Amino acid sequence: MKSLGPPGGQGGVATAPLVTTAPVTPSGGEVRPAVAAPSTSGRPNSPTFKTEPRAAKVPYSEQAFAQLQQQSAAPSAVAPEARAIASAAPATMPASPPRTESGRVPEIDDDNLGWIWPATGKIVAGFSESANLKGIDIAGKAGQPIVASAAGKVVYAGTGLRGYGKLIIVKHSNAFLSAYAHNREIAVKEGQQVAKGQKIAEMGDTDADQVKLHFEIRRLGKPVDPAKFLPPA
């Protein structure tokens, strides 16, 4: 213990060293600093990672053909974040007016589609149910334009059906669609609205033995003779 006072003076004040003690809890135990828990790694449990399946061509069948045109019409899954936002929205928020589907095919009278030839050239194969020929083949020059035979919406554009090469399917109404196969280049995208006579592709020979357009018209999914709908050549 030391005596604190003015130099050479009297009546100093005695002082004692400061003693520190650990704080105690009401139960009498010492309070110790919390230790942070070790962070967990963001790596997946498995050492391997999943990848998207590769696209592959499927053999032709009526079911496969129908599935192609339905792919773009399938609704996409709602993301969890979107569902969370929707559930957190205030109940008093006014509802937005309904909107029409952006890619919806306009209602068209089947009798007023006004079909036109999709390409110029020589018919080298005709429609035949007995020979399982589902459309007509029009021979021409590589790169010449292929046009939409009637107005509608592109519901498929790709190479997913074996034997058709680069294929385009256009939906014209609830009953009719048309198909354009063996193209060299595709000039439209799925979901795109096209006008009658609009260029949609270039003639080619993908999955074919010569440069030609294989053209089909289908009613309610069943192939019909295009010659019954196209104007006289």
mmCIF file of C-alpha atoms in Angstrom:
data_model
loop_
_atom_site.group_PDB
_atom_site.id
_atom_site.type_symbol
_atom_site.label_atom_id
_atom_site.label_comp_id
_atom_site.label_asym_id
_atom_site.label_seq_id
_atom_site.Cartn_x
_atom_site.Cartn_y
_atom_site.Cartn_z
ATOM 1 C CA MET A 1 0.000 0.000 0.000
ATOM 2 C CA LYS A 2 1.321 3.458 -0.922
ATOM 3 C CA SER A 3 0.640 6.872 0.648
ATOM 4 C CA LEU A 4 -0.298 9.510 -1.892
ATOM 5 C CA GLY A 5 0.235 13.208 -1.014
ATOM 6 C CA PRO A 6 1.894 16.444 -2.071
ATOM 7 C CA PRO A 7 5.692 16.356 -2.278
ATOM 8 C CA GLY A 8 7.108 16.849 1.243
ATOM 9 C CA GLY A 9 3.614 17.309 2.678
ATOM 10 C CA GLN A 10 1.597 15.517 5.318
ATOM 11 C CA GLY A 11 -1.750 13.863 5.413
ATOM 12 C CA GLY A 12 -1.323 11.668 2.387
ATOM 13 C CA VAL A 13 -4.137 9.447 1.237
ATOM 14 C CA ALA A 14 -3.484 5.748 1.335
ATOM 15 C CA THR A 15 -4.206 3.861 -1.885
ATOM 16 C CA ALA A 16 -4.421 0.174 -2.689
ATOM 17 C CA PRO A 17 -3.773 -1.600 -6.030
ATOM 18 C CA LEU A 18 -6.840 -2.217 -8.200
ATOM 19 C CA VAL A 19 -7.898 -5.835 -8.153
ATOM 20 C CA THR A 20 -9.856 -7.168 -11.099
ATOM 21 C CA THR A 21 -12.037 -10.230 -10.906
ATOM 22 C CA ALA A 22 -13.938 -12.135 -13.546
ATOM 23 C CA PRO A 23 -17.629 -11.191 -13.619
ATOM 24 C CA VAL A 24 -19.921 -13.835 -12.271
ATOM 25 C CA THR A 25 -23.302 -14.930 -13.358
ATOM 26 C CA PRO A 26 -26.234 -15.078 -10.933
ATOM 27 C CA SER A 27 -25.488 -18.792 -10.505
ATOM 28 C CA GLY A 28 -21.903 -18.048 -9.539
ATOM 29 C CA GLY A 29 -20.183 -19.317 -12.699
ATOM 30 C CA GLU A 30 -17.690 -17.288 -14.648
ATOM 31 C CA VAL A 31 -18.711 -15.603 -17.897
ATOM 32 C CA ARG A 32 -16.348 -16.634 -20.645
ATOM 33 C CA PRO A 33 -16.163 -15.094 -24.159
ATOM 34 C CA ALA A 34 -18.196 -16.978 -26.721
ATOM 35 C CA VAL A 35 -16.227 -18.954 -29.255
ATOM 36 C CA ALA A 36 -17.513 -18.689 -32.836
ATOM 37 C CA ALA A 37 -18.610 -21.988 -34.307
ATOM 38 C CA PRO A 38 -16.515 -23.138 -37.258
ATOM 39 C CA SER A 39 -18.116 -22.221 -40.568
ATOM 40 C CA THR A 40 -19.378 -25.017 -42.742
ATOM 41 C CA SER A 41 -18.041 -25.449 -46.223
ATOM 42 C CA GLY A 42 -20.279 -24.636 -49.194
ATOM 43 C CA ARG A 43 -19.042 -27.695 -51.080
ATOM 44 C CA PRO A 44 -21.567 -30.381 -51.941
ATOM 45 C CA ASN A 45 -21.476 -33.631 -50.004
ATOM 46 C CA SER A 46 -20.674 -35.572 -53.129
ATOM 47 C CA PRO A 47 -17.309 -35.048 -54.844
ATOM 48 C CA THR A 48 -19.016 -35.224 -58.186
ATOM 49 C CA PHE A 49 -21.370 -32.716 -59.762
ATOM 50 C CA LYS A 50 -24.476 -33.348 -61.842
ATOM 51 C CA THR A 51 -24.631 -31.947 -65.334
ATOM 52 C CA GLU A 52 -27.505 -31.294 -67.734
ATOM 53 C CA PRO A 53 -28.342 -34.173 -70.051
ATOM 54 C CA ARG A 54 -27.169 -33.749 -73.619
ATOM 55 C CA ALA A 55 -29.718 -33.258 -76.343
ATOM 56 C CA ALA A 56 -30.250 -36.289 -78.531
ATOM 57 C CA LYS A 57 -32.336 -37.086 -81.577
ATOM 58 C CA VAL A 58 -35.293 -39.389 -81.056
ATOM 59 C CA PRO A 59 -36.687 -41.818 -83.633
ATOM 60 C CA TYR A 60 -39.760 -40.642 -85.519
ATOM 61 C CA SER A 61 -43.155 -41.534 -84.124
ATOM 62 C CA GLU A 62 -46.494 -39.760 -84.004
ATOM 63 C CA GLN A 63 -46.039 -39.365 -80.254
ATOM 64 C CA ALA A 64 -42.541 -37.897 -80.630
ATOM 65 C CA PHE A 65 -43.772 -35.470 -83.285
ATOM 66 C CA ALA A 66 -46.612 -34.317 -81.022
ATOM 67 C CA GLN A 67 -44.268 -33.880 -78.071
ATOM 68 C CA LEU A 68 -42.014 -31.548 -80.055
ATOM 69 C CA GLN A 69 -44.793 -29.039 -80.672
ATOM 70 C CA GLN A 70 -45.875 -29.218 -77.027
ATOM 71 C CA GLN A 71 -42.442 -28.480 -75.577
ATOM 72 C CA SER A 72 -42.611 -24.714 -75.918
ATOM 73 C CA ALA A 73 -46.175 -24.622 -74.579
ATOM 74 C CA ALA A 74 -45.247 -26.324 -71.276
ATOM 75 C CA PRO A 75 -45.322 -23.829 -68.352
ATOM 76 C CA SER A 76 -42.007 -23.313 -66.600
ATOM 77 C CA ALA A 77 -41.666 -24.072 -62.882
ATOM 78 C CA VAL A 78 -42.007 -21.116 -60.508
ATOM 79 C CA ALA A 79 -38.755 -20.345 -58.730
ATOM 80 C CA PRO A 80 -38.790 -20.532 -54.892
ATOM 81 C CA GLU A 81 -37.786 -16.856 -54.719
ATOM 82 C CA ALA A 82 -40.777 -15.876 -56.828
ATOM 83 C CA ARG A 83 -43.119 -17.896 -54.627
ATOM 84 C CA ALA A 84 -41.669 -16.241 -51.516
ATOM 85 C CA ILE A 85 -42.172 -12.768 -52.963
ATOM 86 C CA ALA A 86 -45.722 -13.598 -53.946
ATOM 87 C CA SER A 87 -46.575 -14.925 -50.472
ATOM 88 C CA ALA A 88 -45.058 -11.851 -48.808
ATOM 89 C CA ALA A 89 -47.045 -9.373 -50.902
ATOM 90 C CA PRO A 90 -49.561 -7.335 -48.857
ATOM 91 C CA ALA A 91 -53.103 -8.603 -49.055
ATOM 92 C CA THR A 92 -54.376 -5.097 -49.768
ATOM 93 C CA MET A 93 -52.349 -4.735 -52.958
ATOM 94 C CA PRO A 94 -54.755 -4.227 -55.889
ATOM 95 C CA ALA A 95 -54.815 -7.067 -58.369
ATOM 96 C CA SER A 96 -53.316 -6.307 -61.759
ATOM 97 C CA PRO A 97 -55.616 -6.677 -64.765
ATOM 98 C CA PRO A 98 -55.379 -10.023 -66.538
ATOM 99 C CA ARG A 99 -53.048 -10.113 -69.537
ATOM 100 C CA THR A 100 -53.330 -12.213 -72.612
ATOM 101 C CA GLU A 101 -50.686 -14.858 -73.230
ATOM 102 C CA SER A 102 -47.904 -13.274 -75.249
ATOM 103 C CA GLY A 103 -47.378 -16.243 -77.549
ATOM 104 C CA ARG A 104 -50.985 -17.247 -77.992
ATOM 105 C CA VAL A 105 -52.045 -18.193 -81.503
ATOM 106 C CA PRO A 106 -54.863 -15.896 -82.675
ATOM 107 C CA GLU A 107 -58.176 -17.563 -83.326
ATOM 108 C CA ILE A 108 -58.306 -18.168 -87.079
ATOM 109 C CA ASP A 109 -61.047 -19.791 -89.077
ATOM 110 C CA ASP A 110 -59.534 -22.942 -90.546
ATOM 111 C CA ASP A 111 -61.265 -22.243 -93.856
ATOM 112 C CA ASN A 112 -59.587 -18.829 -94.076
ATOM 113 C CA LEU A 113 -55.974 -19.825 -93.527
ATOM 114 C CA GLY A 114 -55.264 -19.262 -97.211
ATOM 115 C CA TRP A 115 -52.427 -21.742 -97.642
ATOM 116 C CA ILE A 116 -49.605 -20.911 -100.069
ATOM 117 C CA TRP A 117 -46.719 -22.983 -101.376
ATOM 118 C CA PRO A 118 -43.783 -22.950 -98.937
ATOM 119 C CA ALA A 119 -41.180 -23.181 -101.712
ATOM 120 C CA THR A 120 -40.791 -23.279 -105.470
ATOM 121 C CA GLY A 121 -39.486 -26.399 -107.159
ATOM 122 C CA LYS A 122 -40.374 -29.822 -108.466
ATOM 123 C CA ILE A 123 -42.463 -32.239 -106.432
ATOM 124 C CA VAL A 124 -40.371 -35.401 -106.214
ATOM 125 C CA ALA A 125 -42.542 -37.295 -103.720
ATOM 126 C CA GLY A 126 -46.243 -37.027 -102.988
ATOM 127 C CA PHE A 127 -48.461 -37.776 -100.013
ATOM 128 C CA SER A 128 -49.466 -41.420 -99.577
ATOM 129 C CA GLU A 129 -51.055 -43.063 -96.552
ATOM 130 C CA SER A 130 -50.381 -46.556 -97.896
ATOM 131 C CA ALA A 131 -46.681 -45.798 -98.456
ATOM 132 C CA ASN A 132 -46.447 -43.928 -95.140
ATOM 133 C CA LEU A 133 -45.483 -40.686 -96.897
ATOM 134 C CA LYS A 134 -46.735 -38.012 -94.519
ATOM 135 C CA GLY A 135 -46.244 -35.003 -96.791
ATOM 136 C CA ILE A 136 -44.726 -33.847 -100.058
ATOM 137 C CA ASP A 137 -41.085 -33.357 -101.049
ATOM 138 C CA ILE A 138 -40.165 -30.287 -103.103
ATOM 139 C CA ALA A 139 -36.713 -30.378 -104.727
ATOM 140 C CA GLY A 140 -34.852 -27.112 -105.176
ATOM 141 C CA LYS A 141 -31.548 -25.315 -104.742
ATOM 142 C CA ALA A 142 -29.556 -25.102 -101.537
ATOM 143 C CA GLY A 143 -30.235 -21.856 -99.731
ATOM 144 C CA GLN A 144 -33.437 -20.912 -101.526
ATOM 145 C CA PRO A 145 -36.062 -19.412 -99.192
ATOM 146 C CA ILE A 146 -38.654 -21.482 -97.359
ATOM 147 C CA VAL A 147 -41.714 -19.463 -96.310
ATOM 148 C CA ALA A 148 -44.556 -20.022 -93.869
ATOM 149 C CA SER A 149 -47.455 -21.580 -95.737
ATOM 150 C CA ALA A 150 -49.920 -19.731 -93.476
ATOM 151 C CA ALA A 151 -49.740 -17.324 -90.556
ATOM 152 C CA GLY A 152 -49.116 -18.804 -87.131
ATOM 153 C CA LYS A 153 -46.730 -19.388 -84.239
ATOM 154 C CA VAL A 154 -43.465 -21.327 -84.350
ATOM 155 C CA VAL A 155 -43.880 -24.083 -81.761
ATOM 156 C CA TYR A 156 -40.700 -25.988 -82.616
ATOM 157 C CA ALA A 157 -37.371 -25.211 -84.281
ATOM 158 C CA GLY A 158 -34.542 -27.702 -83.959
ATOM 159 C CA THR A 159 -33.060 -31.082 -84.791
ATOM 160 C CA GLY A 160 -34.669 -33.335 -82.199
ATOM 161 C CA LEU A 161 -36.563 -35.661 -84.545
ATOM 162 C CA ARG A 162 -34.520 -38.231 -86.452
ATOM 163 C CA GLY A 163 -35.020 -38.218 -90.208
ATOM 164 C CA TYR A 164 -36.272 -34.609 -90.365
ATOM 165 C CA GLY A 165 -32.989 -32.728 -90.085
ATOM 166 C CA LYS A 166 -33.427 -29.085 -89.164
ATOM 167 C CA LEU A 167 -37.164 -28.947 -88.577
ATOM 168 C CA ILE A 168 -39.701 -26.158 -88.054
ATOM 169 C CA ILE A 169 -43.276 -26.679 -86.865
ATOM 170 C CA VAL A 170 -45.787 -23.823 -87.135
ATOM 171 C CA LYS A 171 -49.153 -23.889 -85.389
ATOM 172 C CA HIS A 172 -51.819 -22.056 -87.376
ATOM 173 C CA SER A 173 -54.969 -22.759 -85.356
ATOM 174 C CA ASN A 174 -56.291 -25.182 -82.796
ATOM 175 C CA ALA A 175 -56.666 -27.736 -85.583
ATOM 176 C CA PHE A 176 -53.867 -27.104 -88.104
ATOM 177 C CA LEU A 177 -50.091 -27.042 -88.062
ATOM 178 C CA SER A 178 -47.421 -27.374 -90.743
ATOM 179 C CA ALA A 179 -43.927 -28.874 -90.726
ATOM 180 C CA TYR A 180 -40.841 -27.921 -92.763
ATOM 181 C CA ALA A 181 -37.932 -30.400 -92.743
ATOM 182 C CA HIS A 182 -34.336 -30.820 -94.040
ATOM 183 C CA ASN A 183 -33.582 -27.082 -93.870
ATOM 184 C CA ARG A 184 -30.036 -25.797 -94.224
ATOM 185 C CA GLU A 185 -30.650 -22.865 -91.910
ATOM 186 C CA ILE A 186 -33.502 -21.944 -89.571
ATOM 187 C CA ALA A 187 -34.437 -18.251 -89.574
ATOM 188 C CA VAL A 188 -37.035 -18.178 -86.773
ATOM 189 C CA LYS A 189 -37.228 -19.010 -83.079
ATOM 190 C CA GLU A 190 -39.700 -20.946 -80.991
ATOM 191 C CA GLY A 191 -42.553 -18.758 -79.803
ATOM 192 C CA GLN A 192 -42.198 -16.343 -82.729
ATOM 193 C CA GLN A 193 -45.289 -15.249 -84.651
ATOM 194 C CA VAL A 194 -44.854 -15.506 -88.415
ATOM 195 C CA ALA A 195 -46.886 -14.089 -91.278
ATOM 196 C CA LYS A 196 -47.989 -16.017 -94.326
ATOM 197 C CA GLY A 197 -45.178 -15.868 -96.886
ATOM 198 C CA GLN A 198 -42.535 -14.851 -94.325
ATOM 199 C CA LYS A 199 -39.140 -16.508 -94.758
ATOM 200 C CA ILE A 200 -38.574 -19.038 -91.999
ATOM 201 C CA ALA A 201 -35.688 -21.141 -93.343
ATOM 202 C CA GLU A 202 -33.324 -21.946 -96.202
ATOM 203 C CA MET A 203 -33.665 -25.152 -98.186
ATOM 204 C CA GLY A 204 -31.065 -27.809 -97.488
ATOM 205 C CA ASP A 205 -30.366 -31.517 -97.213
ATOM 206 C CA THR A 206 -29.983 -32.191 -93.474
ATOM 207 C CA ASP A 207 -30.966 -35.834 -92.853
ATOM 208 C CA ALA A 208 -31.878 -36.168 -96.551
ATOM 209 C CA ASP A 209 -30.390 -37.690 -99.694
ATOM 210 C CA GLN A 210 -30.804 -34.493 -101.729
ATOM 211 C CA VAL A 211 -31.595 -30.811 -101.384
ATOM 212 C CA LYS A 212 -35.346 -30.626 -100.801
ATOM 213 C CA LEU A 213 -38.125 -29.465 -98.521
ATOM 214 C CA HIS A 214 -40.282 -32.073 -96.856
ATOM 215 C CA PHE A 215 -43.581 -30.298 -96.149
ATOM 216 C CA GLU A 216 -46.449 -31.590 -94.038
ATOM 217 C CA ILE A 217 -49.861 -30.289 -93.041
ATOM 218 C CA ARG A 218 -51.475 -31.876 -90.004
ATOM 219 C CA ARG A 219 -55.051 -31.598 -88.838
ATOM 220 C CA LEU A 220 -55.654 -32.493 -85.196
ATOM 221 C CA GLY A 221 -52.221 -34.130 -85.208
ATOM 222 C CA LYS A 222 -52.908 -36.396 -88.189
ATOM 223 C CA PRO A 223 -51.033 -35.924 -91.496
ATOM 224 C CA VAL A 224 -53.245 -34.853 -94.402
ATOM 225 C CA ASP A 225 -52.499 -34.392 -98.105
ATOM 226 C CA PRO A 226 -51.065 -30.864 -98.577
ATOM 227 C CA ALA A 227 -52.263 -30.887 -102.207
ATOM 228 C CA LYS A 228 -55.846 -30.600 -100.934
ATOM 229 C CA PHE A 229 -55.045 -27.284 -99.227
ATOM 230 C CA LEU A 230 -52.417 -25.646 -101.445
ATOM 231 C CA PRO A 231 -53.440 -23.639 -104.521
ATOM 232 C CA PRO A 232 -52.896 -25.176 -107.977
ATOM 233 C CA ALA A 233 -49.221 -25.230 -108.873
#
